[in-house]
Amino acid sequence: MRTRAFRAIGVAAAVLLTLTACGGRGDSGGSAAQGDCKGQQTVGITDTGIKLGGVYPLSGPASAYGEIPKGVRAYFDYVNAEKGGIGGRQVDYQVRDDGYQPAKTVEEVRRLVEQDQVYAVFQTLGTPTSSAVWDYLNDREVPQIFVAGGATKWGSDTEHEWTIGWQPSYLAEGKAFAQYVKEQKPNATVAVLFQNDDFGKDLRDAFAAGIAGSGVRIVAEQSYEVTDPTVEAQVRNLSETKPDVLLNFSTSKFAAQALSADVRNPDWNPLHMLSMVANSVSVLKPVGFPNVQGVVSGAFTKDPSDPQWTDDEAMRLFRAKLAKYAPGADPTNTYTLVGWAAAESFHKTFESAKCATREGLRDAARNISGITVDTLIPGITLKTGPGDAFPMEAIQIQRFEGDHWVRVGNVIDTGK
């Protein structure tokens, strides 16, 4: 049931006020609302501009992800200045800080929708934070496109059609990790450190499902809260079982703590598997590269610190435009590249829309036909369709060697 401030009957002024506050419909976008698109929402978009809003933890315990919007902004500034914008429209990209606090996410998203009148909320980061606003955005029929997080519900929930993820889901990631462990250590014992929310639980449950019926066994689990100061006690408890594998399903701050705690235990040397949300070189470097040799993770973007991509055309473009439009941003930071790749994904998805409206963007995101993004790992593309709202379902396993990640084996397509 869609929320409206006023329903069926009301004076004309009240109806007009309601349409404005809730997103509005009609001709305000000029040609975007003509023909089959007439009557659809054109708030935040005109023939010459698109207004987008993103919400990230620029401060707080997950502030490492504040590098993502630097990549997003650099891409949009690049296409605005050198490509005439997206479809001839200049992108006005507004970023808000929620400190990784769901209540703050609600506040900032309401500002973007009700005051700034954005066309779409392009990226909210995090599972608890994005979950706090998806009812609000879906009630108001505002696209919440390419959520920065892999919670399975972004692709599996059919009641929130205005929300969609982007990166491989935690379900896909957990399945890929399970496949790797079964192949490399078929009789392994496993300990799991996980964040106590949908992010951590999705990964844990997907891994558990993936090893079902095999010789791999989970022998210990420890969770943590994002408000905890450290996870050292949890890692110490897990180490007591001496498992062969440690699954580190943590966000960046806690992942680094767990890696450090692992290093300080000379009597335990597990295969350490790190969630993709925490595998940026910027997370590993403070732990010390000699201390993270052999750590395994997954990937869907190219590693910007890997010399194999030095002469790669897409990566050369990324580095050049990042230096021009985001001076000071670290070109070797994976999170910055993720932002750039997500922005390019939005660009190509928007251009595939039949209508330059909110409805058109929603429909285009759920009917992506093999979009290629050049900074993704070769073999990984974006594709959605009826019954499939997961844009990416393939993952590359990688191992940390020297000062960068090295790909291991072939891309694992978990959607097959």
Short mmCIF file of C-alpha atoms in Angstrom, two decimals:
data_model
loop_
_atom_site.label_atom_id
_atom_site.label_comp_id
_atom_site.label_asym_id
_atom_site.label_seq_id
_atom_site.Cartn_x
_atom_site.Cartn_y
_atom_site.Cartn_z
CA MET A 1 0.00 0.00 0.00
CA ARG A 2 1.50 3.31 -1.02
CA THR A 3 1.71 6.08 1.52
CA ARG A 4 0.21 9.44 0.68
CA ALA A 5 -0.32 12.49 2.86
CA PHE A 6 -3.76 12.92 1.36
CA ARG A 7 -5.80 10.30 -0.46
CA ALA A 8 -8.48 10.16 -3.12
CA ILE A 9 -10.37 13.34 -2.27
CA GLY A 10 -8.95 16.73 -1.37
CA VAL A 11 -8.80 20.27 -2.54
CA ALA A 12 -6.59 20.99 -5.50
CA ALA A 13 -3.98 22.84 -3.46
CA ALA A 14 -3.62 19.97 -1.02
CA VAL A 15 -3.23 17.47 -3.84
CA LEU A 16 -0.58 19.61 -5.47
CA LEU A 17 1.30 19.90 -2.18
CA THR A 18 1.16 16.14 -1.69
CA LEU A 19 2.56 15.40 -5.14
CA THR A 20 5.41 17.79 -4.58
CA ALA A 21 6.33 16.36 -1.17
CA CYS A 22 6.09 12.73 -2.23
CA GLY A 23 8.04 12.97 -5.45
CA GLY A 24 5.51 14.32 -7.91
CA ARG A 25 4.40 13.24 -11.34
CA GLY A 26 3.69 14.92 -14.61
CA ASP A 27 5.54 17.06 -17.15
CA SER A 28 8.17 18.84 -15.04
CA GLY A 29 10.94 16.96 -16.84
CA GLY A 30 9.96 18.18 -20.31
CA SER A 31 10.37 15.54 -23.00
CA ALA A 32 11.19 12.91 -20.38
CA ALA A 33 7.50 12.70 -19.49
CA GLN A 34 6.02 12.45 -22.97
CA GLY A 35 4.51 9.47 -24.80
CA ASP A 36 4.55 6.22 -22.84
CA CYS A 37 6.34 8.01 -20.01
CA LYS A 38 3.62 10.59 -19.43
CA GLY A 39 2.41 10.71 -15.86
CA GLN A 40 5.57 9.17 -14.44
CA GLN A 41 7.75 10.85 -11.80
CA THR A 42 10.20 13.46 -13.07
CA VAL A 43 11.22 15.06 -9.80
CA GLY A 44 14.95 15.76 -9.73
CA ILE A 45 15.44 15.37 -13.47
CA THR A 46 15.10 17.78 -16.38
CA ASP A 47 16.35 17.77 -19.94
CA THR A 48 19.62 19.26 -18.70
CA GLY A 49 20.21 17.86 -15.22
CA ILE A 50 19.93 14.92 -12.82
CA LYS A 51 20.03 15.34 -9.07
CA LEU A 52 21.30 12.31 -7.14
CA GLY A 53 21.95 11.76 -3.44
CA GLY A 54 24.18 9.29 -1.64
CA VAL A 55 24.57 8.49 2.06
CA TYR A 56 27.84 7.07 3.40
CA PRO A 57 29.65 6.79 6.75
CA LEU A 58 32.11 9.62 6.26
CA SER A 59 32.67 9.46 10.02
CA GLY A 60 32.32 6.79 12.71
CA PRO A 61 33.38 3.12 12.87
CA ALA A 62 32.90 2.51 9.14
CA SER A 63 34.53 5.72 7.90
CA ALA A 64 36.98 3.77 5.72
CA TYR A 65 34.11 3.49 3.24
CA GLY A 66 34.13 7.27 2.89
CA GLU A 67 36.52 6.69 -0.02
CA ILE A 68 33.68 5.27 -2.12
CA PRO A 69 31.91 8.58 -2.81
CA LYS A 70 35.25 10.10 -3.87
CA GLY A 71 35.29 7.63 -6.74
CA VAL A 72 31.62 8.26 -7.51
CA ARG A 73 32.08 12.03 -7.59
CA ALA A 74 35.23 11.79 -9.71
CA TYR A 75 33.34 9.76 -12.31
CA PHE A 76 30.37 12.11 -12.43
CA ASP A 77 32.63 15.19 -12.57
CA TYR A 78 34.53 13.55 -15.41
CA VAL A 79 31.44 12.80 -17.51
CA ASN A 80 29.98 16.23 -16.73
CA ALA A 81 33.10 18.05 -17.89
CA GLU A 82 34.25 15.84 -20.75
CA LYS A 83 31.25 13.85 -21.95
CA GLY A 84 28.43 16.38 -21.70
CA GLY A 85 26.96 14.59 -18.67
CA ILE A 86 24.76 11.51 -18.81
CA GLY A 87 22.38 11.61 -21.74
CA GLY A 88 23.10 15.34 -22.07
CA ARG A 89 22.26 15.93 -18.41
CA GLN A 90 24.71 17.31 -15.85
CA VAL A 91 24.82 15.19 -12.71
CA ASP A 92 24.42 17.01 -9.39
CA TYR A 93 25.65 14.46 -6.86
CA GLN A 94 25.00 15.27 -3.22
CA VAL A 95 26.67 13.26 -0.45
CA ARG A 96 25.48 13.00 3.15
CA ASP A 97 27.23 11.53 6.21
CA ASP A 98 25.29 9.15 8.47
CA GLY A 99 28.20 7.94 10.63
CA TYR A 100 26.91 4.39 10.07
CA GLN A 101 23.96 5.14 12.36
CA PRO A 102 20.54 4.05 11.02
CA ALA A 103 18.70 6.92 12.73
CA LYS A 104 21.03 9.37 11.01
CA THR A 105 20.53 7.59 7.69
CA VAL A 106 16.79 8.19 8.00
CA GLU A 107 17.38 11.86 8.71
CA GLU A 108 19.75 12.37 5.79
CA VAL A 109 17.64 10.42 3.29
CA ARG A 110 14.56 12.44 4.23
CA ARG A 111 16.56 15.61 3.59
CA LEU A 112 17.61 14.35 0.18
CA VAL A 113 14.07 13.38 -0.81
CA GLU A 114 11.95 16.08 0.77
CA GLN A 115 14.24 19.11 0.72
CA ASP A 116 16.75 18.48 -2.04
CA GLN A 117 14.19 16.70 -4.26
CA VAL A 118 16.64 14.17 -5.68
CA TYR A 119 15.72 12.01 -8.64
CA ALA A 120 17.11 8.90 -6.93
CA VAL A 121 19.10 7.86 -3.91
CA PHE A 122 22.17 6.40 -5.55
CA GLN A 123 23.94 4.31 -2.92
CA THR A 124 23.24 4.06 0.77
CA LEU A 125 26.05 2.13 2.41
CA GLY A 126 25.55 -0.70 4.87
CA THR A 127 22.91 -3.25 5.72
CA PRO A 128 21.37 -1.77 8.90
CA THR A 129 21.53 1.75 7.53
CA SER A 130 20.05 0.93 4.12
CA SER A 131 17.37 -1.21 5.75
CA ALA A 132 16.33 1.75 7.88
CA VAL A 133 15.20 3.72 4.82
CA TRP A 134 14.01 1.23 2.25
CA ASP A 135 10.40 1.25 3.48
CA TYR A 136 10.40 5.05 3.36
CA LEU A 137 11.85 5.18 -0.15
CA ASN A 138 9.60 2.44 -1.52
CA ASP A 139 6.49 4.04 0.00
CA ARG A 140 7.39 7.25 -1.83
CA GLU A 141 8.45 5.44 -5.01
CA VAL A 142 11.96 6.87 -4.98
CA PRO A 143 14.65 4.63 -6.51
CA GLN A 144 17.19 3.33 -4.00
CA ILE A 145 19.56 2.14 -6.64
CA PHE A 146 22.74 0.11 -6.32
CA VAL A 147 22.87 -0.12 -2.53
CA ALA A 148 26.50 -0.30 -1.39
CA GLY A 149 26.27 -3.63 0.37
CA GLY A 150 25.61 -7.25 -0.47
CA ALA A 151 22.65 -8.18 1.75
CA THR A 152 20.71 -10.92 -0.01
CA LYS A 153 17.42 -9.11 0.52
CA TRP A 154 18.37 -6.32 -1.89
CA GLY A 155 17.88 -8.81 -4.70
CA SER A 156 15.47 -11.37 -3.24
CA ASP A 157 12.79 -9.11 -1.73
CA THR A 158 9.91 -8.60 -4.16
CA GLU A 159 7.95 -6.11 -2.05
CA HIS A 160 10.61 -3.40 -2.34
CA GLU A 161 10.77 -3.00 -6.09
CA TRP A 162 12.36 0.46 -5.85
CA THR A 163 15.45 -0.92 -4.08
CA ILE A 164 18.21 -2.93 -5.74
CA GLY A 165 21.78 -3.84 -4.84
CA TRP A 166 24.82 -3.85 -7.11
CA GLN A 167 27.79 -5.86 -5.90
CA PRO A 168 27.68 -9.66 -5.52
CA SER A 169 25.41 -10.60 -2.64
CA TYR A 170 26.70 -12.04 0.60
CA LEU A 171 24.87 -15.20 -0.43
CA ALA A 172 27.05 -15.37 -3.55
CA GLU A 173 30.19 -14.54 -1.58
CA GLY A 174 29.52 -17.18 1.08
CA LYS A 175 28.90 -19.80 -1.59
CA ALA A 176 32.15 -18.91 -3.38
CA PHE A 177 34.12 -19.14 -0.13
CA ALA A 178 32.54 -22.51 0.62
CA GLN A 179 33.49 -23.83 -2.79
CA TYR A 180 37.08 -22.70 -2.33
CA VAL A 181 37.44 -24.29 1.13
CA LYS A 182 35.93 -27.58 -0.05
CA GLU A 183 38.45 -27.70 -2.89
CA GLN A 184 41.52 -26.62 -0.88
CA LYS A 185 40.81 -28.15 2.54
CA PRO A 186 38.08 -30.77 2.12
CA ASN A 187 38.16 -31.85 5.78
CA ALA A 188 38.75 -28.43 7.36
CA THR A 189 37.44 -27.20 10.68
CA VAL A 190 36.19 -23.63 10.47
CA ALA A 191 35.70 -20.75 12.92
CA VAL A 192 33.51 -17.77 12.03
CA LEU A 193 33.79 -14.17 13.21
CA PHE A 194 30.76 -12.21 12.01
CA GLN A 195 29.05 -8.88 12.48
CA ASN A 196 25.75 -9.39 14.28
CA ASP A 197 23.42 -8.15 11.55
CA ASP A 198 22.18 -9.22 8.13
CA PHE A 199 25.65 -8.66 6.65
CA GLY A 200 27.44 -11.10 8.92
CA LYS A 201 24.58 -13.57 9.22
CA ASP A 202 24.05 -13.72 5.44
CA LEU A 203 27.70 -14.63 4.91
CA ARG A 204 27.76 -17.17 7.74
CA ASP A 205 24.54 -18.86 6.62
CA ALA A 206 25.55 -18.94 2.96
CA PHE A 207 28.89 -20.54 3.82
CA ALA A 208 27.17 -23.09 6.08
CA ALA A 209 24.74 -24.00 3.29
CA GLY A 210 27.62 -24.26 0.82
CA ILE A 211 29.54 -26.83 2.89
CA ALA A 212 26.50 -28.95 3.73
CA GLY A 213 27.19 -32.62 3.07
CA SER A 214 30.95 -32.12 2.79
CA GLY A 215 33.79 -32.88 5.19
CA VAL A 216 34.13 -29.19 6.12
CA ARG A 217 32.72 -28.35 9.57
CA ILE A 218 32.06 -25.11 11.45
CA VAL A 219 33.32 -25.68 14.99
CA ALA A 220 33.11 -22.21 16.53
CA GLU A 221 31.28 -18.90 16.02
CA GLN A 222 31.68 -15.48 17.60
CA SER A 223 29.71 -12.33 16.77
CA TYR A 224 30.35 -8.67 17.51
CA GLU A 225 28.34 -5.44 17.48
CA VAL A 226 29.35 -2.39 15.47
CA THR A 227 29.44 -0.48 18.76
CA ASP A 228 32.06 -2.83 20.24
CA PRO A 229 35.49 -1.23 20.67
CA THR A 230 37.38 -4.34 19.58
CA VAL A 231 36.98 -7.98 18.51
CA GLU A 232 40.18 -9.26 20.09
CA ALA A 233 38.30 -11.27 22.73
CA GLN A 234 36.19 -12.94 20.05
CA VAL A 235 39.26 -13.91 18.03
CA ARG A 236 40.94 -15.26 21.15
CA ASN A 237 37.90 -17.43 21.89
CA LEU A 238 37.85 -18.75 18.34
CA SER A 239 41.56 -19.57 18.43
CA GLU A 240 41.06 -21.94 21.35
CA THR A 241 39.41 -24.46 19.02
CA LYS A 242 42.47 -24.35 16.70
CA PRO A 243 40.38 -24.37 13.52
CA ASP A 244 42.01 -24.79 10.10
CA VAL A 245 40.13 -21.82 8.64
CA LEU A 246 39.07 -18.46 10.07
CA LEU A 247 36.24 -16.68 8.29
CA ASN A 248 36.58 -12.96 9.00
CA PHE A 249 33.14 -11.61 8.08
CA SER A 250 33.75 -8.11 9.40
CA THR A 251 33.72 -4.52 8.23
CA SER A 252 37.04 -2.73 7.78
CA LYS A 253 37.87 -1.59 11.33
CA PHE A 254 37.08 -4.95 12.91
CA ALA A 255 38.59 -6.94 10.07
CA ALA A 256 41.93 -5.21 10.66
CA GLN A 257 41.67 -5.92 14.39
CA ALA A 258 41.01 -9.60 13.73
CA LEU A 259 43.93 -9.83 11.32
CA SER A 260 46.21 -8.23 13.92
CA ALA A 261 44.96 -10.55 16.66
CA ASP A 262 45.57 -13.56 14.43
CA VAL A 263 49.14 -12.41 13.77
CA ARG A 264 49.89 -12.13 17.50
CA ASN A 265 49.00 -15.78 18.13
CA PRO A 266 52.11 -17.84 17.22
CA ASP A 267 50.38 -21.13 18.05
CA TRP A 268 47.65 -20.75 15.43
CA ASN A 269 48.07 -20.30 11.72
CA PRO A 270 44.69 -20.73 10.02
CA LEU A 271 43.76 -20.00 6.45
CA HIS A 272 42.38 -16.50 7.00
CA MET A 273 39.48 -15.64 4.68
CA LEU A 274 38.44 -12.00 4.55
CA SER A 275 35.09 -10.58 3.47
CA MET A 276 35.16 -8.52 0.29
CA VAL A 277 33.87 -5.43 2.11
CA ALA A 278 37.14 -5.28 4.07
CA ASN A 279 39.79 -6.40 1.59
CA SER A 280 41.05 -3.01 0.44
CA VAL A 281 44.82 -2.68 0.60
CA SER A 282 44.17 0.36 2.79
CA VAL A 283 42.79 -2.04 5.44
CA LEU A 284 45.68 -4.49 5.15
CA LYS A 285 48.55 -2.01 5.09
CA PRO A 286 48.29 -0.92 8.75
CA VAL A 287 48.41 -4.58 9.82
CA GLY A 288 51.66 -4.93 7.87
CA PHE A 289 51.97 -6.65 4.50
CA PRO A 290 54.33 -9.35 5.89
CA ASN A 291 51.55 -10.27 8.34
CA VAL A 292 48.80 -10.78 5.77
CA GLN A 293 50.57 -12.95 3.23
CA GLY A 294 48.29 -15.74 2.01
CA VAL A 295 45.06 -14.15 3.23
CA VAL A 296 42.23 -15.12 0.87
CA SER A 297 39.26 -13.04 -0.21
CA GLY A 298 37.01 -12.46 -3.17
CA ALA A 299 36.80 -9.66 -5.72
CA PHE A 300 34.64 -8.26 -8.48
CA THR A 301 36.68 -5.17 -9.42
CA LYS A 302 40.24 -5.09 -10.64
CA ASP A 303 42.78 -4.48 -7.88
CA PRO A 304 44.05 -0.91 -8.35
CA SER A 305 47.31 -1.80 -6.55
CA ASP A 306 48.05 -4.78 -8.81
CA PRO A 307 50.79 -4.04 -11.39
CA GLN A 308 49.11 -6.34 -13.91
CA TRP A 309 46.60 -3.54 -14.53
CA THR A 310 49.21 -0.80 -14.99
CA ASP A 311 48.64 -0.56 -18.74
CA ASP A 312 44.97 -1.55 -18.66
CA GLU A 313 43.03 1.12 -20.57
CA ALA A 314 40.15 1.35 -18.10
CA MET A 315 42.49 1.56 -15.11
CA ARG A 316 44.63 4.22 -16.80
CA LEU A 317 41.50 6.28 -17.36
CA PHE A 318 40.46 5.79 -13.74
CA ARG A 319 43.83 6.92 -12.40
CA ALA A 320 44.05 9.92 -14.72
CA LYS A 321 40.56 11.23 -14.02
CA LEU A 322 40.80 10.53 -10.29
CA ALA A 323 43.94 12.66 -10.17
CA LYS A 324 42.16 15.43 -12.10
CA TYR A 325 38.77 15.46 -10.40
CA ALA A 326 39.58 14.07 -6.95
CA PRO A 327 43.09 15.29 -6.20
CA GLY A 328 44.36 13.69 -3.03
CA ALA A 329 42.26 10.55 -3.41
CA ASP A 330 44.28 7.33 -3.26
CA PRO A 331 44.27 5.60 -6.68
CA THR A 332 45.30 2.30 -5.05
CA ASN A 333 42.30 2.24 -2.70
CA THR A 334 39.80 -0.41 -3.76
CA TYR A 335 36.90 1.52 -2.25
CA THR A 336 37.60 4.49 -4.51
CA LEU A 337 37.57 2.21 -7.55
CA VAL A 338 34.33 0.60 -6.35
CA GLY A 339 32.72 4.05 -6.31
CA TRP A 340 33.93 4.77 -9.84
CA ALA A 341 32.63 1.41 -11.11
CA ALA A 342 29.25 1.89 -9.42
CA ALA A 343 28.88 5.34 -10.99
CA GLU A 344 29.67 3.94 -14.43
CA SER A 345 27.10 1.21 -13.78
CA PHE A 346 24.49 3.88 -13.00
CA HIS A 347 25.46 5.77 -16.16
CA LYS A 348 24.95 2.76 -18.42
CA THR A 349 21.80 1.62 -16.62
CA PHE A 350 20.21 5.07 -16.91
CA GLU A 351 21.04 5.26 -20.60
CA SER A 352 19.27 1.92 -21.14
CA ALA A 353 16.03 3.23 -19.59
CA LYS A 354 13.04 3.64 -21.90
CA CYS A 355 11.85 6.60 -19.83
CA ALA A 356 14.04 9.19 -18.10
CA THR A 357 11.79 8.99 -15.05
CA ARG A 358 11.96 7.37 -11.66
CA GLU A 359 9.85 4.51 -12.97
CA GLY A 360 12.12 4.23 -15.99
CA LEU A 361 15.22 3.95 -13.82
CA ARG A 362 13.56 1.34 -11.59
CA ASP A 363 12.59 -0.77 -14.60
CA ALA A 364 15.99 -0.40 -16.28
CA ALA A 365 17.81 -1.56 -13.12
CA ARG A 366 15.67 -4.70 -13.03
CA ASN A 367 16.19 -5.47 -16.72
CA ILE A 368 19.94 -5.03 -17.24
CA SER A 369 21.08 -6.90 -20.32
CA GLY A 370 24.74 -7.78 -19.93
CA ILE A 371 26.22 -4.36 -19.15
CA THR A 372 30.01 -4.34 -19.22
CA VAL A 373 31.89 -2.10 -16.79
CA ASP A 374 35.56 -1.98 -17.74
CA THR A 375 36.96 -1.73 -14.20
CA LEU A 376 35.28 -4.99 -13.20
CA ILE A 377 37.27 -8.22 -13.43
CA PRO A 378 37.05 -9.71 -16.93
CA GLY A 379 34.16 -12.15 -17.09
CA ILE A 380 32.01 -10.25 -14.59
CA THR A 381 29.12 -8.26 -16.05
CA LEU A 382 25.83 -6.79 -14.84
CA LYS A 383 22.66 -8.66 -15.68
CA THR A 384 19.15 -8.73 -14.20
CA GLY A 385 15.75 -9.84 -15.41
CA PRO A 386 12.40 -11.26 -14.30
CA GLY A 387 12.96 -13.09 -11.04
CA ASP A 388 16.60 -12.03 -10.85
CA ALA A 389 17.40 -8.73 -9.13
CA PHE A 390 21.07 -9.51 -8.46
CA PRO A 391 23.16 -7.43 -10.92
CA MET A 392 26.39 -9.32 -10.15
CA GLU A 393 26.59 -12.96 -9.15
CA ALA A 394 30.17 -13.84 -10.10
CA ILE A 395 33.21 -13.63 -7.83
CA GLN A 396 36.94 -14.03 -8.33
CA ILE A 397 38.82 -15.71 -5.48
CA GLN A 398 42.12 -13.95 -4.77
CA ARG A 399 45.11 -14.38 -2.46
CA PHE A 400 47.28 -11.60 -1.03
CA GLU A 401 50.90 -11.87 -2.17
CA GLY A 402 53.57 -9.24 -1.68
CA ASP A 403 51.70 -5.92 -1.74
CA HIS A 404 48.67 -6.80 -3.84
CA TRP A 405 46.00 -9.41 -4.55
CA VAL A 406 46.61 -12.24 -7.02
CA ARG A 407 43.71 -14.00 -8.72
CA VAL A 408 43.28 -17.71 -7.96
CA GLY A 409 41.48 -19.95 -10.42
CA ASN A 410 38.58 -18.90 -12.61
CA VAL A 411 35.68 -16.57 -11.90
CA ILE A 412 33.01 -18.41 -9.90
CA ASP A 413 29.53 -17.72 -11.21
CA THR A 414 27.22 -18.45 -8.28
CA GLY A 415 24.12 -17.64 -10.33
CA LYS A 416 24.36 -20.82 -12.37
#
